Tab-separated table of C-alpha atoms in Angstrom:
chain	number	residue	atom	x	y	z
F	129	MET	CA	129.298	50.832	65.799
F	130	ASN	CA	125.537	51.435	65.968
F	131	ALA	CA	123.617	53.309	63.732
F	132	GLY	CA	123.798	56.989	64.104
F	133	ASP	CA	127.208	56.895	66.420
F	134	GLY	CA	129.607	58.019	63.515
F	135	PRO	CA	130.361	60.373	61.308
F	136	SER	CA	128.725	57.413	58.273
F	137	GLU	CA	125.204	58.975	59.312
F	138	GLY	CA	126.614	62.262	57.987
F	139	PRO	CA	126.387	63.680	53.843
F	140	ALA	CA	128.668	60.933	52.901
F	141	GLY	CA	126.506	58.491	53.995
F	142	ASN	CA	122.742	58.821	52.494
F	143	THR	CA	121.521	55.643	53.277
F	144	HIS	CA	118.091	57.018	54.357
F	145	GLN	CA	116.631	59.792	52.117
F	146	GLY	CA	113.157	59.773	53.338
F	147	THR	CA	110.966	62.703	52.349
F	148	ASP	CA	110.201	66.018	54.786
F	149	GLY	CA	107.432	64.440	57.383
F	150	SER	CA	108.194	60.715	57.042
F	151	PRO	CA	108.685	58.535	59.968
F	152	GLU	CA	112.306	57.781	58.521
F	153	ALA	CA	113.051	61.406	58.294
F	154	GLY	CA	111.675	62.442	61.107
F	155	ALA	CA	113.858	59.654	63.578
F	156	ARG	CA	116.950	60.858	61.436
F	157	LEU	CA	116.378	64.093	62.494
F	158	ARG	CA	116.035	63.519	65.872
F	159	ARG	CA	118.970	61.494	65.921
F	160	LEU	CA	121.083	63.900	64.611
F	161	LEU	CA	119.450	67.534	66.248
F	162	GLY	CA	117.155	66.490	68.889
F	163	GLY	CA	119.403	64.932	71.607
F	164	GLN	CA	120.781	66.950	74.830
F	165	GLU	CA	124.260	67.549	73.075
F	166	THR	CA	122.485	69.560	70.207
F	167	ALA	CA	120.233	71.694	72.397
F	168	TRP	CA	122.519	74.528	72.594
F	169	LEU	CA	122.476	74.915	68.586
F	170	VAL	CA	119.014	74.168	68.257
F	171	GLU	CA	118.080	76.688	70.830
F	172	ARG	CA	120.702	79.350	69.466
F	173	ALA	CA	118.890	78.834	65.876
F	174	ARG	CA	115.257	79.182	67.174
F	175	ARG	CA	116.102	82.287	68.864
F	176	ARG	CA	117.609	83.336	65.800
F	177	LEU	CA	114.382	83.368	63.855
F	178	GLU	CA	112.431	84.312	67.320
F	179	LEU	CA	114.051	87.410	66.656
F	180	GLY	CA	113.445	87.864	63.033
F	181	LYS	CA	117.184	86.904	62.056
F	182	SER	CA	118.511	84.821	59.412
F	183	LEU	CA	120.159	81.379	59.953
F	184	THR	CA	123.516	82.777	58.467
F	185	GLY	CA	126.748	83.049	59.990
F	186	ALA	CA	128.448	80.791	62.767
F	187	ILE	CA	127.294	80.256	66.600
F	188	THR	CA	129.771	78.856	68.830
F	189	LEU	CA	129.769	76.966	72.373
F	190	ALA	CA	132.550	77.607	74.677
F	191	SER	CA	133.468	75.004	76.917
F	192	ALA	CA	132.159	72.466	74.840
F	193	SER	CA	131.741	68.955	76.393
F	194	PRO	CA	132.791	65.922	74.741
F	195	GLU	CA	129.590	64.427	74.065
F	196	GLN	CA	128.562	67.909	72.309
F	197	ARG	CA	131.616	67.491	70.147
F	198	ARG	CA	130.759	64.432	68.968
F	199	ALA	CA	127.301	64.906	68.299
F	200	LEU	CA	128.373	67.911	65.993
F	201	GLU	CA	130.768	65.465	64.420
F	202	ARG	CA	127.906	63.160	63.701
F	203	LEU	CA	125.797	65.761	61.962
F	204	LEU	CA	128.446	67.218	59.505
F	205	GLY	CA	130.240	63.853	59.028
F	206	ARG	CA	133.643	65.647	59.736
F	207	ARG	CA	135.970	66.392	62.750
F	208	ALA	CA	134.977	69.418	64.264
F	209	GLY	CA	138.272	70.937	64.949
F	210	ALA	CA	140.089	71.220	68.500
F	211	GLY	CA	140.373	73.561	71.609
F	212	SER	CA	137.685	73.695	74.241
F	213	SER	CA	135.237	76.175	72.011
F	214	LEU	CA	132.585	74.802	69.322
F	215	SER	CA	131.763	76.700	66.586
F	216	VAL	CA	129.301	75.730	63.564
F	217	SER	CA	128.354	77.235	60.516
F	218	LEU	CA	124.362	77.600	60.467
F	219	ALA	CA	124.706	77.607	56.687
F	220	GLU	CA	126.467	74.124	56.869
F	221	VAL	CA	123.783	72.849	59.271
F	222	ASP	CA	121.201	73.545	56.670
F	223	ARG	CA	122.993	72.164	53.791
F	224	VAL	CA	123.437	68.818	55.605
F	225	LEU	CA	119.943	68.604	56.650
F	226	ARG	CA	118.914	69.092	52.977
F	227	GLY	CA	121.457	66.364	51.803
F	228	SER	CA	121.240	63.980	53.942
F	229	GLY	CA	116.874	63.886	54.188
F	230	ALA	CA	116.929	64.493	57.668
F	231	SER	CA	115.101	67.825	56.755
F	232	PRO	CA	114.742	68.266	52.621
F	233	ASP	CA	113.260	71.596	53.662
F	234	GLY	CA	116.613	72.756	55.523
F	235	LEU	CA	117.049	74.267	59.120
F	236	ALA	CA	114.281	76.172	59.564
F	237	ALA	CA	112.038	73.164	58.779
F	238	ALA	CA	113.827	71.441	61.024
F	239	LEU	CA	113.520	73.691	64.327
F	240	GLU	CA	109.565	73.353	63.858
F	241	LEU	CA	109.518	69.678	63.478
F	242	LEU	CA	111.654	69.540	66.482
F	243	GLY	CA	109.826	72.365	68.491
F	244	GLY	CA	106.491	73.795	67.163
F	245	PRO	CA	106.311	76.652	65.324
F	246	VAL	CA	108.549	79.098	65.776
F	247	ARG	CA	107.189	82.321	67.753
F	248	ASP	CA	107.657	85.823	66.058
F	249	LEU	CA	108.706	87.709	68.946
F	250	ALA	CA	108.446	90.966	67.179
F	251	ARG	CA	105.066	90.505	66.324
F	252	GLU	CA	104.136	89.497	69.801
F	253	GLU	CA	105.587	92.693	70.988
F	254	ALA	CA	103.942	94.595	68.252
F	255	ASP	CA	100.509	92.907	69.271
F	256	ARG	CA	101.103	93.780	73.109
F	257	ALA	CA	101.951	97.001	71.935
F	258	ALA	CA	98.554	97.560	70.633
F	259	ALA	CA	96.722	96.015	73.132
F	260	TRP	CA	98.090	98.539	75.659
F	261	ARG	CA	97.594	101.561	73.463
F	262	ASP	CA	94.170	100.318	73.311
F	263	ALA	CA	94.080	99.667	77.312
F	264	HIS	CA	94.635	103.440	77.483
F	265	ALA	CA	92.469	104.764	74.920
F	266	ARG	CA	89.507	106.252	76.806
F	267	LEU	CA	92.649	107.356	79.545
F	268	ASP	CA	94.353	109.090	76.667
F	269	ALA	CA	91.358	110.872	75.463
F	270	VAL	CA	90.681	112.433	78.888
F	271	VAL	CA	94.449	113.422	79.280
F	272	ALA	CA	94.264	115.308	75.975
F	273	ASP	CA	92.075	118.134	76.761
F	274	ARG	CA	93.816	118.078	80.010
F	275	PRO	CA	97.413	119.819	79.840
F	276	ASP	CA	98.079	119.529	83.650
F	277	LEU	CA	97.462	116.157	83.223
F	278	SER	CA	100.163	115.336	80.212
F	279	GLY	CA	103.280	115.235	82.932
F	280	TRP	CA	101.459	112.826	85.097
F	281	ARG	CA	100.606	110.501	82.398
F	282	ALA	CA	104.077	110.301	81.230
F	283	TRP	CA	105.308	109.561	84.836
F	284	LEU	CA	102.600	106.409	84.273
F	285	ASP	CA	104.666	105.044	81.367
F	286	THR	CA	107.853	105.898	82.991
F	287	THR	CA	107.352	104.130	86.245
F	288	GLY	CA	105.080	101.254	84.481
F	289	LEU	CA	102.740	101.399	87.629
F	290	VAL	CA	99.624	100.420	85.772
F	291	ARG	CA	101.454	97.216	84.484
F	292	ARG	CA	102.827	96.222	87.896
F	293	ILE	CA	99.245	96.849	89.076
F	294	THR	CA	97.515	94.811	86.374
F	295	PRO	CA	99.756	92.918	83.547
F	296	ASP	CA	96.749	91.414	82.070
F	297	THR	CA	95.686	94.238	79.236
F	298	ASP	CA	92.116	93.593	79.473
F	299	GLU	CA	91.879	94.204	83.479
F	300	ALA	CA	93.686	97.021	82.684
F	301	ARG	CA	91.558	98.419	79.961
F	302	THR	CA	88.687	97.952	82.801
F	303	LEU	CA	90.494	100.066	85.339
F	304	LEU	CA	91.638	102.383	83.309
F	305	ASP	CA	88.311	103.169	81.538
F	306	ARG	CA	87.284	103.409	85.336
F	307	LEU	CA	90.260	106.091	86.137
F	308	ALA	CA	89.189	108.098	83.061
F	309	ALA	CA	85.157	108.259	84.140
F	310	VAL	CA	86.639	109.388	87.717
F	311	LEU	CA	89.258	112.072	85.806
F	312	GLY	CA	86.242	113.418	84.072
F	313	ARG	CA	84.333	114.580	87.100
F	314	LEU	CA	87.731	116.479	88.990
F	315	PRO	CA	87.708	118.827	90.094
F	316	SER	CA	84.143	118.155	91.724
F	317	PRO	CA	84.036	120.667	94.774
F	318	GLY	CA	82.153	119.346	98.074
F	319	ILE	CA	81.567	115.617	96.660
F	320	PRO	CA	82.756	112.527	99.318
F	321	ILE	CA	84.749	110.357	97.562
F	322	GLY	CA	82.298	107.449	98.197
F	323	ARG	CA	80.201	108.965	95.749
F	324	LEU	CA	82.161	109.836	93.256
F	325	ALA	CA	83.232	106.469	93.356
F	326	ALA	CA	79.855	105.497	92.838
F	327	GLU	CA	78.499	107.031	90.503
F	328	THR	CA	81.652	107.037	88.120
F	329	CYS	CA	82.303	103.100	88.895
F	330	GLY	CA	79.500	101.513	90.267
F	331	ASP	CA	81.631	100.575	93.282
F	332	ALA	CA	81.339	102.944	96.585
F	333	HIS	CA	84.646	101.679	97.689
F	334	ALA	CA	86.516	101.588	94.256
F	335	LEU	CA	88.529	104.588	95.285
F	336	ASP	CA	89.283	103.412	98.719
F	337	ASP	CA	93.179	103.636	99.955
F	338	GLY	CA	94.785	100.250	98.658
F	339	GLU	CA	92.244	99.886	95.607
F	340	PRO	CA	94.407	99.541	92.443
F	341	LEU	CA	91.807	102.551	91.151
F	342	GLY	CA	92.001	104.492	94.747
F	343	THR	CA	96.185	104.694	94.187
F	344	LEU	CA	95.771	105.501	90.131
F	345	ALA	CA	93.236	108.120	90.877
F	346	LEU	CA	95.296	109.580	93.964
F	347	SER	CA	98.398	109.938	91.981
F	348	ALA	CA	96.106	111.826	89.425
F	349	ALA	CA	94.529	113.956	92.369
F	350	ARG	CA	98.032	114.849	93.425
F	351	ALA	CA	98.937	116.140	89.865
F	352	LEU	CA	95.824	118.355	89.712
F	353	GLY	CA	96.966	119.756	92.890
F	354	GLY	CA	100.538	120.370	91.912
F	355	SER	CA	102.080	117.824	94.082
F	356	PRO	CA	104.842	115.125	93.495
F	357	TYR	CA	102.624	112.261	91.766
F	358	ALA	CA	103.895	109.639	94.339
F	359	GLY	CA	103.577	111.728	97.460
F	360	GLU	CA	103.158	110.652	101.102
F	361	GLY	CA	101.332	107.955	102.149
F	362	THR	CA	100.317	108.993	105.248
F	363	ALA	CA	96.359	109.452	106.168
F	364	ASP	CA	96.957	113.649	105.920
F	365	ALA	CA	98.611	113.693	102.835
F	366	ARG	CA	96.072	111.304	101.005
F	367	ARG	CA	93.657	113.562	102.353
F	368	ARG	CA	94.819	116.642	101.171
F	369	ALA	CA	95.563	115.831	98.197
F	370	TRP	CA	91.801	114.320	97.438
F	371	ALA	CA	90.849	118.086	99.114
F	372	GLY	CA	92.982	119.445	96.389
F	373	VAL	CA	90.431	118.706	93.884
F	374	GLY	CA	87.565	119.311	96.062
F	375	VAL	CA	86.911	115.789	97.145
F	376	HIS	CA	86.721	115.153	100.893
F	377	LEU	CA	87.093	111.631	102.682
F	378	ASP	CA	84.471	112.427	105.373
F	379	GLU	CA	82.797	115.422	106.984
F	380	LEU	CA	84.928	115.336	110.186
F	381	SER	CA	88.571	115.282	108.694
F	382	SER	CA	88.007	118.714	106.602
F	383	LEU	CA	88.621	121.722	108.442
F	384	VAL	CA	89.061	125.076	108.536
F	385	LEU	CA	91.156	127.896	110.722
F	386	CYS	CA	89.191	131.650	110.814
F	387	LEU	CA	89.910	134.085	113.343
F	388	GLY	CA	87.462	137.113	114.006
F	389	LEU	CA	84.500	135.793	112.251
F	390	SER	CA	80.964	137.407	113.864
F	391	GLY	CA	79.000	134.508	113.235
F	392	ASP	CA	75.631	134.760	115.283
F	393	ASP	CA	73.379	133.775	117.806
F	394	ARG	CA	70.460	131.714	115.645
F	395	THR	CA	72.767	128.724	114.493
F	396	ALA	CA	74.918	126.100	115.802
F	397	THR	CA	78.134	127.122	113.714
F	398	GLY	CA	77.370	130.871	114.093
F	399	ARG	CA	77.552	130.614	117.673
F	400	VAL	CA	80.520	128.845	117.653
F	401	LEU	CA	82.226	131.476	115.758
F	402	ALA	CA	80.658	134.093	117.788
F	403	ALA	CA	82.167	132.647	121.006
F	404	ALA	CA	85.381	132.284	119.754
F	405	ARG	CA	85.852	135.802	118.184
F	406	ALA	CA	84.667	137.250	121.596
F	407	ALA	CA	87.519	135.415	123.339
F	408	GLY	CA	89.556	136.489	120.602
F	409	GLU	CA	90.723	132.647	119.830
F	410	PRO	CA	91.381	130.839	116.763
F	411	CYS	CA	88.144	128.810	115.535
F	412	VAL	CA	88.498	125.375	113.628
F	413	LEU	CA	85.613	124.510	112.042
F	414	THR	CA	84.765	121.222	110.320
F	415	LEU	CA	82.870	120.267	106.983
F	416	ARG	CA	80.147	118.722	108.892
F	417	GLN	CA	79.567	122.132	111.117
F	418	LEU	CA	79.370	124.655	107.634
F	419	ARG	CA	77.167	122.125	105.365
F	420	ARG	CA	74.780	122.404	108.265
F	421	HIS	CA	74.990	125.873	108.691
F	422	GLU	CA	71.661	127.770	107.845
F	423	GLY	CA	72.108	130.463	105.260
F	424	PRO	CA	75.128	132.493	104.466
F	425	LEU	CA	77.756	134.211	106.889
F	426	VAL	CA	77.749	138.243	106.600
F	427	ALA	CA	81.027	139.800	107.189
F	428	ASP	CA	82.490	143.159	104.809
F	429	MET	CA	86.104	142.519	103.846
F	430	VAL	CA	87.284	139.190	105.128
F	431	ARG	CA	91.273	138.943	104.795
F	432	ILE	CA	92.965	135.284	103.575
F	433	CYS	CA	96.234	134.017	104.230
F	434	GLU	CA	98.007	131.018	103.346
F	435	ASN	CA	99.560	129.516	106.877
F	436	PRO	CA	98.439	129.332	109.921
F	437	ILE	CA	101.219	131.438	111.950
F	438	VAL	CA	99.474	134.639	110.306
F	439	VAL	CA	96.289	133.378	112.347
F	440	ALA	CA	98.365	132.600	115.328
F	441	ALA	CA	100.246	135.932	115.869
F	442	ALA	CA	97.185	137.783	114.841
F	443	ALA	CA	95.329	136.326	117.738
F	444	ASP	CA	98.617	136.990	119.961
F	445	GLU	CA	98.540	140.371	118.776
F	446	LEU	CA	94.850	141.712	118.041
F	447	GLY	CA	93.346	139.258	120.277
F	448	PRO	CA	88.972	140.141	119.788
F	449	GLY	CA	89.548	143.148	117.745
F	450	CYS	CA	91.106	141.204	114.798
F	451	PRO	CA	89.052	141.806	111.580
F	452	PRO	CA	88.026	138.649	109.934
F	453	LEU	CA	90.471	136.082	109.123
F	454	VAL	CA	90.608	132.767	107.073
F	455	CYS	CA	93.497	130.176	106.584
F	456	VAL	CA	93.823	128.222	103.989
F	457	ASN	CA	96.471	126.275	105.258
F	458	GLY	CA	98.106	125.028	101.618
F	459	ARG	CA	95.969	123.595	99.238
F	460	PRO	CA	92.151	124.844	100.299
F	461	SER	CA	90.284	121.894	101.530
F	462	VAL	CA	86.511	121.729	100.728
F	463	ALA	CA	85.789	123.063	104.457
F	464	VAL	CA	88.121	125.964	103.361
F	465	TRP	CA	85.604	126.047	100.419
F	466	ALA	CA	82.659	125.779	101.902
F	467	LEU	CA	83.354	128.447	104.527
F	468	LEU	CA	84.518	130.857	101.624
F	469	ASP	CA	81.353	130.112	100.134
F	470	LEU	CA	79.522	131.003	102.924
F	471	LEU	CA	81.244	134.098	103.200
F	472	ALA	CA	80.781	135.186	99.164
F	473	ALA	CA	76.868	134.361	99.664
F	474	GLY	CA	76.884	136.644	102.463
F	475	GLY	CA	78.304	139.405	100.444
F	476	ALA	CA	81.558	139.258	101.565
F	477	ARG	CA	84.691	140.669	100.149
F	478	PHE	CA	88.244	139.179	99.900
F	479	ALA	CA	91.811	140.212	100.230
F	480	TYR	CA	94.549	137.631	99.808
F	481	HIS	CA	97.891	137.298	100.871
F	482	GLY	CA	100.076	133.781	100.005
F	483	ASP	CA	103.814	132.678	99.894
F	484	PHE	CA	105.724	133.972	96.637
F	485	ASP	CA	106.549	130.754	95.441
F	486	TRP	CA	104.904	128.734	92.383
F	487	GLY	CA	102.824	126.733	94.742
F	488	GLY	CA	101.503	129.696	96.424
F	489	ILE	CA	100.734	130.966	93.244
F	490	GLY	CA	98.892	127.915	92.092
F	491	ILE	CA	96.556	128.043	95.765
F	492	ALA	CA	96.069	132.021	95.028
F	493	GLY	CA	94.774	131.220	91.393
F	494	ALA	CA	92.485	128.633	92.895
F	495	VAL	CA	91.176	131.190	95.198
F	496	HIS	CA	90.982	133.629	92.871
F	497	GLU	CA	88.952	131.979	90.314
F	498	ARG	CA	86.548	130.366	92.981
F	499	VAL	CA	85.403	133.814	94.942
F	500	GLY	CA	88.020	137.001	93.560
F	501	TRP	CA	89.794	139.022	95.681
F	502	GLN	CA	91.975	141.350	95.936
F	503	PRO	CA	95.918	141.441	96.695
F	504	TRP	CA	96.971	141.796	100.032
F	505	ARG	CA	100.725	142.995	99.516
F	506	TYR	CA	100.620	139.973	96.896
F	507	ASP	CA	101.407	141.421	93.846
F	508	ALA	CA	104.801	142.483	91.886
F	509	ALA	CA	105.960	145.840	93.984
F	510	CYS	CA	105.255	143.631	97.189
F	511	TYR	CA	107.491	140.889	95.716
F	512	GLY	CA	110.430	142.861	94.925
F	513	ALA	CA	110.547	144.956	98.532
F	514	VAL	CA	111.202	141.579	100.439
F	515	ALA	CA	114.647	140.695	100.680
F	516	SER	CA	115.190	137.093	100.360
F	517	SER	CA	117.638	134.306	99.226
F	518	SER	CA	115.848	130.839	99.199
F	519	PRO	CA	115.686	129.709	95.187
F	520	LEU	CA	112.201	129.477	93.261
F	521	THR	CA	111.707	126.217	92.204
F	522	GLY	CA	108.798	124.882	90.233
F	523	ARG	CA	106.873	124.882	87.229
F	524	PRO	CA	105.833	129.241	86.768
F	525	ARG	CA	102.427	129.387	86.739
F	526	PRO	CA	100.017	132.931	85.549
F	527	THR	CA	98.772	135.919	88.317
F	528	PRO	CA	96.044	137.768	86.438
F	529	TRP	CA	95.488	139.493	89.255
F	530	ASP	CA	98.753	140.986	88.536
F	531	PRO	CA	100.926	139.467	85.367
F	532	ALA	CA	103.684	141.633	86.229
F	533	LEU	CA	103.842	139.750	89.317
F	534	ALA	CA	104.570	136.192	87.351
F	535	SER	CA	107.212	137.976	85.197
F	536	ALA	CA	109.167	139.455	88.514
F	537	MET	CA	109.211	135.862	90.564
F	538	ALA	CA	110.546	134.178	87.194
F	539	ARG	CA	113.236	136.825	86.773
F	540	ARG	CA	114.295	137.467	90.032
F	541	ALA	CA	113.916	133.430	91.186
F	542	VAL	CA	113.774	133.634	94.725
F	543	ARG	CA	110.688	132.885	96.758
F	544	VAL	CA	109.048	134.895	99.950
F	545	GLU	CA	107.642	133.004	102.691
F	546	GLU	CA	104.244	135.012	104.247
F	547	GLU	CA	106.721	134.756	107.725
F	548	LEU	CA	109.288	137.093	106.058
F	549	VAL	CA	106.196	139.934	105.912
F	550	LEU	CA	104.320	139.078	109.087
F	551	GLY	CA	104.851	142.237	110.913
F	552	ASP	CA	103.471	144.215	107.761
F	553	LEU	CA	100.476	141.669	107.406
F	554	LEU	CA	99.861	142.051	111.365
F	555	ALA	CA	100.170	146.477	110.770
F	556	ASP	CA	97.792	145.768	108.193
F	557	LEU	CA	94.805	144.033	110.234
F	558	ALA	CA	95.535	146.482	113.039
F	559	ALA	CA	94.809	148.928	111.202
F	560	ALA	CA	91.852	147.422	109.576
F	561	THR	CA	90.327	146.976	113.240
């Protein structure tokens, strides 16, 4: 029998009592534990140490091969039992290694001699967690002052979006610091997206569609606008989301729908409005037209609606006689804000109507804060007077123009769409004419 091939190499045959680290002890250790047949034992014992567990108890190998059984018998110096499975006490292995001199410091030391230092997985995980906290530090400081972003911030962690975009914490820190700088500027009415990117990140294309920062910032813009964080992937949906925080992608894609604005004969935009009013037709203005208009737009009372159907019906019913009407068409675009600002500068007063749902209340609140308005059939009494069975969903929002409205909506829990009161709105417009 060759040396190391039988039980005589085990504890009963202490013919090699070298000290830990000696060539003789190292060779003996490799013969006993360094082969493929004992790799399962070494790997499982090492895994226990990596997980912070003690080397106690037994480990079992199901369906052990004859070679694996003989290797364990050589290690222990005894028969390894019968059956297909193989079980071994880690405490016994430790005693054998110490007593044989193959590893005088025991099994833990043997594992390091065979495979190098044992990883501390708990410490590694704690270090990774600390690195990710550091990467998010500046962003979290911004979100701490923005309750409307708290849900979005939790969503980032839940979805793992940041780690999917960049698994490296150093790269993530740079990305999230830039994101914090962008959020610090939102909402920012009337700013082109390239300028926002250049001023916050030093790169005019950092917020482009498909860029990592653009993806994260767009989800935050949706959150600020009260929309689903993931949202639709269409160009139009992206444009609307950015418009909700005052950022426009270009001057031609941001539009506003209106009817009955008087215009003037001095400017290009004024002549477009005057011609549309004379024809009794709705007019769509671009942000470019509004930005190039010199001076304010003059009007007395301007009514604001949320949905284009009101404008279309008013044009059909009243034509050239329709009083000034502006449609925000969902979350106001930058062009909507530009038109309302020009009208406000010209001394216009505003009356507002929209959908009685929490999204509509959010839109109304934004317009109320920007230019102020009086309710146009948009209070608690009018809400309660309309029959509806559509369920009201979403997060409640305040109604500072009529605090009773928010309470009534929360209590009744139905939504009332603008189309349900279209006849009343048209009657009001006709009376104003």
